[in-house]
PDB file of C-alpha atoms in Angstrom:
ATOM      1  CA  UNK J   1      13.439 -22.071  -4.435  1.00  0.00           C
ATOM      2  CA  UNK J   2      12.816 -21.226  -0.798  1.00  0.00           C
ATOM      3  CA  UNK J   3      15.408 -23.817   0.242  1.00  0.00           C
ATOM      4  CA  UNK J   4      18.252 -21.477  -0.761  1.00  0.00           C
ATOM      5  CA  UNK J   5      17.355 -18.504   1.480  1.00  0.00           C
ATOM      6  CA  UNK J   6      16.151 -20.895   4.221  1.00  0.00           C
ATOM      7  CA  UNK J   7      19.567 -22.576   4.211  1.00  0.00           C
ATOM      8  CA  UNK J   8      21.403 -19.262   4.639  1.00  0.00           C
ATOM      9  CA  UNK J   9      18.992 -18.065   7.320  1.00  0.00           C
ATOM     10  CA  UNK J  10      19.607 -21.319   9.218  1.00  0.00           C
ATOM     11  CA  UNK J  11      23.370 -21.430   8.510  1.00  0.00           C
ATOM     12  CA  UNK J  12      24.028 -17.921   9.810  1.00  0.00           C
ATOM     13  CA  UNK J  13      21.541 -18.233  12.689  1.00  0.00           C
ATOM     14  CA  UNK J  14      19.748 -14.994  11.806  1.00  0.00           C
ATOM     15  CA  UNK J  15      16.681 -15.713  13.913  1.00  0.00           C
ATOM     16  CA  UNK J  16      14.562 -15.219  10.796  1.00  0.00           C
ATOM     17  CA  UNK J  17      14.025 -18.875   9.910  1.00  0.00           C
ATOM     18  CA  UNK J  18      10.738 -19.318  11.771  1.00  0.00           C
ATOM     19  CA  UNK J  19       9.188 -16.021  10.539  1.00  0.00           C
ATOM     20  CA  UNK J  20      10.218 -16.833   6.957  1.00  0.00           C
ATOM     21  CA  UNK J  21       8.714 -20.330   7.119  1.00  0.00           C
ATOM     22  CA  UNK J  22       5.493 -19.011   8.656  1.00  0.00           C
ATOM     23  CA  UNK J  23       5.375 -16.193   6.077  1.00  0.00           C
ATOM     24  CA  UNK J  24       5.927 -18.675   3.240  1.00  0.00           C
ATOM     25  CA  UNK J  25       3.073 -20.914   4.401  1.00  0.00           C
ATOM     26  CA  UNK J  26       0.806 -17.860   4.777  1.00  0.00           C
ATOM     27  CA  UNK J  27       1.793 -16.666   1.289  1.00  0.00           C
ATOM     28  CA  UNK J  28       0.967 -20.060  -0.246  1.00  0.00           C
ATOM     29  CA  UNK J  29      -2.441 -20.116   1.445  1.00  0.00           C
ATOM     30  CA  UNK J  30      -3.147 -16.506   0.422  1.00  0.00           C
ATOM     31  CA  UNK J  31      -2.137 -17.156  -3.198  1.00  0.00           C
ATOM     32  CA  UNK J  32      -4.408 -20.202  -3.302  1.00  0.00           C
ATOM     33  CA  UNK J  33      -7.322 -18.163  -1.960  1.00  0.00           C
ATOM     34  CA  UNK J  34      -6.546 -15.285  -4.349  1.00  0.00           C
ATOM     35  CA  UNK J  35      -6.638 -17.710  -7.269  1.00  0.00           C
ATOM     36  CA  UNK J  36      -9.979 -19.078  -6.103  1.00  0.00           C
ATOM     37  CA  UNK J  37     -11.735 -15.739  -5.663  1.00  0.00           C
ATOM     38  CA  UNK J  38     -10.215 -14.221  -8.816  1.00  0.00           C
ATOM     39  CA  UNK J  39     -11.665 -17.112 -10.788  1.00  0.00           C
ATOM     40  CA  UNK J  40     -15.145 -16.187  -9.554  1.00  0.00           C
ATOM     41  CA  UNK J  41     -14.621 -12.443 -10.004  1.00  0.00           C
ATOM     42  CA  UNK J  42     -13.505 -13.004 -13.594  1.00  0.00           C
ATOM     43  CA  UNK J  43     -16.454 -15.317 -14.298  1.00  0.00           C
ATOM     44  CA  UNK J  44     -19.003 -12.903 -12.813  1.00  0.00           C
ATOM     45  CA  UNK J  45     -17.365  -9.851 -14.450  1.00  0.00           C
ATOM     46  CA  UNK J  46     -19.801  -7.488 -12.739  1.00  0.00           C
ATOM     47  CA  UNK J  47     -18.857  -3.798 -12.238  1.00  0.00           C
ATOM     48  CA  UNK J  48     -20.657  -3.641  -8.878  1.00  0.00           C
ATOM     49  CA  UNK J  49     -18.882  -6.725  -7.569  1.00  0.00           C
ATOM     50  CA  UNK J  50     -15.581  -5.356  -8.908  1.00  0.00           C
ATOM     51  CA  UNK J  51     -16.094  -2.076  -7.029  1.00  0.00           C
ATOM     52  CA  UNK J  52     -17.115  -3.997  -3.934  1.00  0.00           C
ATOM     53  CA  UNK J  53     -13.834  -5.890  -4.212  1.00  0.00           C
ATOM     54  CA  UNK J  54     -11.946  -2.583  -4.529  1.00  0.00           C
ATOM     55  CA  UNK J  55     -13.645  -1.378  -1.338  1.00  0.00           C
ATOM     56  CA  UNK J  56     -12.505  -4.565   0.409  1.00  0.00           C
ATOM     57  CA  UNK J  57      -8.943  -4.008  -0.893  1.00  0.00           C
ATOM     58  CA  UNK J  58      -9.063  -0.418   0.383  1.00  0.00           C
ATOM     59  CA  UNK J  59     -10.157  -1.593   3.822  1.00  0.00           C
ATOM     60  CA  UNK J  60      -7.396  -4.197   3.986  1.00  0.00           C
ATOM     61  CA  UNK J  61      -4.802  -1.672   2.760  1.00  0.00           C
ATOM     62  CA  UNK J  62      -5.880   0.950   5.306  1.00  0.00           C
ATOM     63  CA  UNK J  63      -5.837  -1.620   8.106  1.00  0.00           C
ATOM     64  CA  UNK J  64      -2.383  -2.818   7.015  1.00  0.00           C
ATOM     65  CA  UNK J  65      -1.046   0.745   6.843  1.00  0.00           C
ATOM     66  CA  UNK J  66      -2.322   1.498  10.331  1.00  0.00           C
ATOM     67  CA  UNK J  67      -0.935  -1.763  11.709  1.00  0.00           C
ATOM     68  CA  UNK J  68       2.505  -1.209  10.166  1.00  0.00           C
ATOM     69  CA  UNK J  69       2.679   2.385  11.366  1.00  0.00           C
ATOM     70  CA  UNK J  70       1.116   1.679  14.784  1.00  0.00           C
ATOM     71  CA  UNK J  71      -1.172   4.699  14.415  1.00  0.00           C
ATOM     72  CA  UNK J  72      -4.592   5.095  16.016  1.00  0.00           C
ATOM     73  CA  UNK J  73      -7.208   3.181  14.062  1.00  0.00           C
ATOM     74  CA  UNK J  74     -10.188   5.114  15.383  1.00  0.00           C
ATOM     75  CA  UNK J  75      -8.885   8.478  14.245  1.00  0.00           C
ATOM     76  CA  UNK J  76      -7.187   7.590  10.954  1.00  0.00           C
ATOM     77  CA  UNK J  77      -9.095   4.634   9.466  1.00  0.00           C
ATOM     78  CA  UNK J  78     -11.666   6.744   7.615  1.00  0.00           C
ATOM     79  CA  UNK J  79      -9.272   9.422   6.231  1.00  0.00           C
ATOM     80  CA  UNK J  80      -6.741   6.813   5.091  1.00  0.00           C
ATOM     81  CA  UNK J  81      -9.471   4.672   3.517  1.00  0.00           C
ATOM     82  CA  UNK J  82     -10.918   7.674   1.671  1.00  0.00           C
ATOM     83  CA  UNK J  83      -7.443   8.665   0.475  1.00  0.00           C
ATOM     84  CA  UNK J  84      -6.747   5.153  -0.801  1.00  0.00           C
ATOM     85  CA  UNK J  85     -10.155   4.851  -2.465  1.00  0.00           C
ATOM     86  CA  UNK J  86     -10.156   8.218  -4.243  1.00  0.00           C
ATOM     87  CA  UNK J  87      -6.585   7.803  -5.443  1.00  0.00           C
ATOM     88  CA  UNK J  88      -6.917   4.226  -6.673  1.00  0.00           C
ATOM     89  CA  UNK J  89     -10.192   4.978  -8.471  1.00  0.00           C
ATOM     90  CA  UNK J  90      -8.896   8.127 -10.190  1.00  0.00           C
ATOM     91  CA  UNK J  91      -5.557   6.637 -11.229  1.00  0.00           C
ATOM     92  CA  UNK J  92      -7.021   3.224 -12.064  1.00  0.00           C
ATOM     93  CA  UNK J  93      -9.836   4.555 -14.235  1.00  0.00           C
ATOM     94  CA  UNK J  94      -7.438   6.974 -15.967  1.00  0.00           C
ATOM     95  CA  UNK J  95      -5.070   4.103 -16.725  1.00  0.00           C
ATOM     96  CA  UNK J  96      -7.797   1.755 -17.945  1.00  0.00           C
ATOM     97  CA  UNK J  97      -9.714   4.396 -19.907  1.00  0.00           C
ATOM     98  CA  UNK J  98      -7.042   6.681 -21.350  1.00  0.00           C
ATOM     99  CA  UNK J  99      -3.821   4.684 -21.354  1.00  0.00           C
ATOM    100  CA  UNK J 100      -5.153   1.233 -22.254  1.00  0.00           C
ATOM    101  CA  UNK J 101      -8.253   2.647 -24.018  1.00  0.00           C
ATOM    102  CA  UNK J 102     -10.381  -0.355 -23.084  1.00  0.00           C
ATOM    103  CA  UNK J 103     -13.919  -0.623 -24.417  1.00  0.00           C
ATOM    104  CA  UNK J 104     -15.083  -1.840 -21.016  1.00  0.00           C
ATOM    105  CA  UNK J 105     -12.939  -0.295 -18.258  1.00  0.00           C
ATOM    106  CA  UNK J 106     -14.847  -2.328 -15.662  1.00  0.00           C
ATOM    107  CA  UNK J 107     -13.827  -5.683 -17.172  1.00  0.00           C
ATOM    108  CA  UNK J 108     -12.684  -7.774 -14.220  1.00  0.00           C
ATOM    109  CA  UNK J 109      -9.658  -9.193 -16.037  1.00  0.00           C
ATOM    110  CA  UNK J 110      -8.120  -5.704 -16.151  1.00  0.00           C
ATOM    111  CA  UNK J 111      -9.973  -3.825 -13.424  1.00  0.00           C
ATOM    112  CA  UNK J 112      -9.095  -6.103 -10.481  1.00  0.00           C
ATOM    113  CA  UNK J 113      -5.380  -6.684 -11.246  1.00  0.00           C
ATOM    114  CA  UNK J 114      -4.660  -3.020 -12.116  1.00  0.00           C
ATOM    115  CA  UNK J 115      -6.416  -1.757  -9.008  1.00  0.00           C
ATOM    116  CA  UNK J 116      -4.624  -4.404  -6.915  1.00  0.00           C
ATOM    117  CA  UNK J 117      -1.209  -3.404  -8.270  1.00  0.00           C
ATOM    118  CA  UNK J 118      -1.952   0.270  -7.653  1.00  0.00           C
ATOM    119  CA  UNK J 119      -3.168  -0.502  -4.136  1.00  0.00           C
ATOM    120  CA  UNK J 120      -0.026  -2.496  -3.330  1.00  0.00           C
ATOM    121  CA  UNK J 121       2.267   0.292  -4.525  1.00  0.00           C
ATOM    122  CA  UNK J 122       0.222   2.932  -2.726  1.00  0.00           C
ATOM    123  CA  UNK J 123       0.339   0.917   0.479  1.00  0.00           C
ATOM    124  CA  UNK J 124       4.142   0.790   0.523  1.00  0.00           C
ATOM    125  CA  UNK J 125       4.507   4.499  -0.207  1.00  0.00           C
ATOM    126  CA  UNK J 126       1.868   5.483   2.325  1.00  0.00           C
ATOM    127  CA  UNK J 127       3.415   3.417   5.108  1.00  0.00           C
ATOM    128  CA  UNK J 128       6.762   5.133   4.492  1.00  0.00           C
ATOM    129  CA  UNK J 129       5.110   8.570   4.339  1.00  0.00           C
ATOM    130  CA  UNK J 130       2.999   8.070   7.466  1.00  0.00           C
ATOM    131  CA  UNK J 131       5.977   6.754   9.428  1.00  0.00           C
ATOM    132  CA  UNK J 132       8.165   9.662   8.328  1.00  0.00           C
ATOM    133  CA  UNK J 133       5.498  12.272   9.045  1.00  0.00           C
ATOM    134  CA  UNK J 134       4.435  11.069  12.491  1.00  0.00           C
ATOM    135  CA  UNK J 135       7.915  10.098  13.675  1.00  0.00           C
ATOM    136  CA  UNK J 136       9.165  13.512  12.536  1.00  0.00           C
ATOM    137  CA  UNK J 137       6.390  15.261  14.434  1.00  0.00           C
ATOM    138  CA  UNK J 138       7.072  13.188  17.520  1.00  0.00           C
ATOM    139  CA  UNK J 139      10.844  13.696  17.330  1.00  0.00           C
ATOM    140  CA  UNK J 140      10.622  17.427  16.586  1.00  0.00           C
ATOM    141  CA  UNK J 141       7.716  18.475  18.818  1.00  0.00           C
ATOM    142  CA  UNK J 142       9.660  21.489  20.013  1.00  0.00           C
ATOM    143  CA  UNK J 143      10.160  22.766  16.451  1.00  0.00           C
ATOM    144  CA  UNK J 144       6.468  22.270  15.697  1.00  0.00           C
ATOM    145  CA  UNK J 145       5.428  24.146  18.844  1.00  0.00           C
ATOM    146  CA  UNK J 146       8.043  26.842  18.214  1.00  0.00           C
ATOM    147  CA  UNK J 147       6.617  27.451  14.741  1.00  0.00           C
ATOM    148  CA  UNK J 148       3.062  27.590  16.101  1.00  0.00           C
ATOM    149  CA  UNK J 149       4.147  29.875  18.931  1.00  0.00           C
ATOM    150  CA  UNK J 150       5.720  32.274  16.462  1.00  0.00           C
ATOM    151  CA  UNK J 151       2.549  32.738  14.479  1.00  0.00           C
ATOM    152  CA  UNK J 152       2.703  29.906  11.953  1.00  0.00           C
ATOM    153  CA  UNK J 153      -0.577  28.297  10.998  1.00  0.00           C
ATOM    154  CA  UNK J 154      -0.954  24.535  11.531  1.00  0.00           C
ATOM    155  CA  UNK J 155      -0.358  24.014   7.822  1.00  0.00           C
ATOM    156  CA  UNK J 156       2.830  26.103   7.904  1.00  0.00           C
ATOM    157  CA  UNK J 157       4.088  24.319  11.044  1.00  0.00           C
ATOM    158  CA  UNK J 158       3.401  20.893   9.499  1.00  0.00           C
ATOM    159  CA  UNK J 159       5.059  21.773   6.168  1.00  0.00           C
ATOM    160  CA  UNK J 160       8.605  20.607   7.079  1.00  0.00           C
ATOM    161  CA  UNK J 161       7.246  17.249   8.254  1.00  0.00           C
ATOM    162  CA  UNK J 162       5.075  16.835   5.172  1.00  0.00           C
ATOM    163  CA  UNK J 163       8.053  17.704   2.967  1.00  0.00           C
ATOM    164  CA  UNK J 164      10.192  15.055   4.680  1.00  0.00           C
ATOM    165  CA  UNK J 165       7.430  12.441   4.366  1.00  0.00           C
ATOM    166  CA  UNK J 166       7.045  13.190   0.651  1.00  0.00           C
ATOM    167  CA  UNK J 167      10.797  12.939   0.064  1.00  0.00           C
ATOM    168  CA  UNK J 168      11.064   9.623   1.918  1.00  0.00           C
ATOM    169  CA  UNK J 169       8.039   8.066   0.235  1.00  0.00           C
ATOM    170  CA  UNK J 170       8.894   9.256  -3.281  1.00  0.00           C
ATOM    171  CA  UNK J 171      12.609   8.373  -3.236  1.00  0.00           C
ATOM    172  CA  UNK J 172      12.061   4.613  -3.795  1.00  0.00           C
ATOM    173  CA  UNK J 173       9.471   5.380  -6.496  1.00  0.00           C
ATOM    174  CA  UNK J 174      11.893   7.678  -8.310  1.00  0.00           C
ATOM    175  CA  UNK J 175      14.594   5.012  -8.107  1.00  0.00           C
ATOM    176  CA  UNK J 176      12.176   2.460  -9.612  1.00  0.00           C
ATOM    177  CA  UNK J 177      11.159   4.845 -12.384  1.00  0.00           C
ATOM    178  CA  UNK J 178      14.801   5.573 -13.194  1.00  0.00           C
ATOM    179  CA  UNK J 179      15.586   1.902 -13.859  1.00  0.00           C
ATOM    180  CA  UNK J 180      12.179   0.839 -15.219  1.00  0.00           C
ATOM    181  CA  UNK J 181      13.398   0.759 -18.822  1.00  0.00           C
ATOM    182  CA  UNK J 182      16.388  -1.368 -17.883  1.00  0.00           C
ATOM    183  CA  UNK J 183      14.484  -4.013 -15.975  1.00  0.00           C
TER     184      UNK J 183
END
């Protein structure tokens, strides 16, 4: 199936042929490795190992978010990791326990894929939100300083940037929700 987009990338000389081929090879290798480790996680079916895997996913997601946003790792790695972890655990356990009503919410066959899907969706939204927030602050430094200089608290001065980040990160999610029943 990759021959079709590869042909058009080559035909129209987009400059994307090499990155797409490299990305495809990486994806194949990653999917092979995912299949291998999921086999063992499902066989072991141990809640501690499952949570350890979630911690690894959180670390990878936080690292990816920081890489994609080009933000400082030293300052933001811990807060972003904590945010990912708390959110994925709360939403994941709610979904497994109350929505699916599983007898064993820590069963690897549900626990790992659900947490992985949540982490992937959170990663995309968080990258958009972080980019919007920090680029807005950088672009509108004068507005931020003006608000602070006129007596606004840090929270009040950051509010317009937070609002914009929320709007930009939630817009694709709302669009997906709106068509979910159709797809």
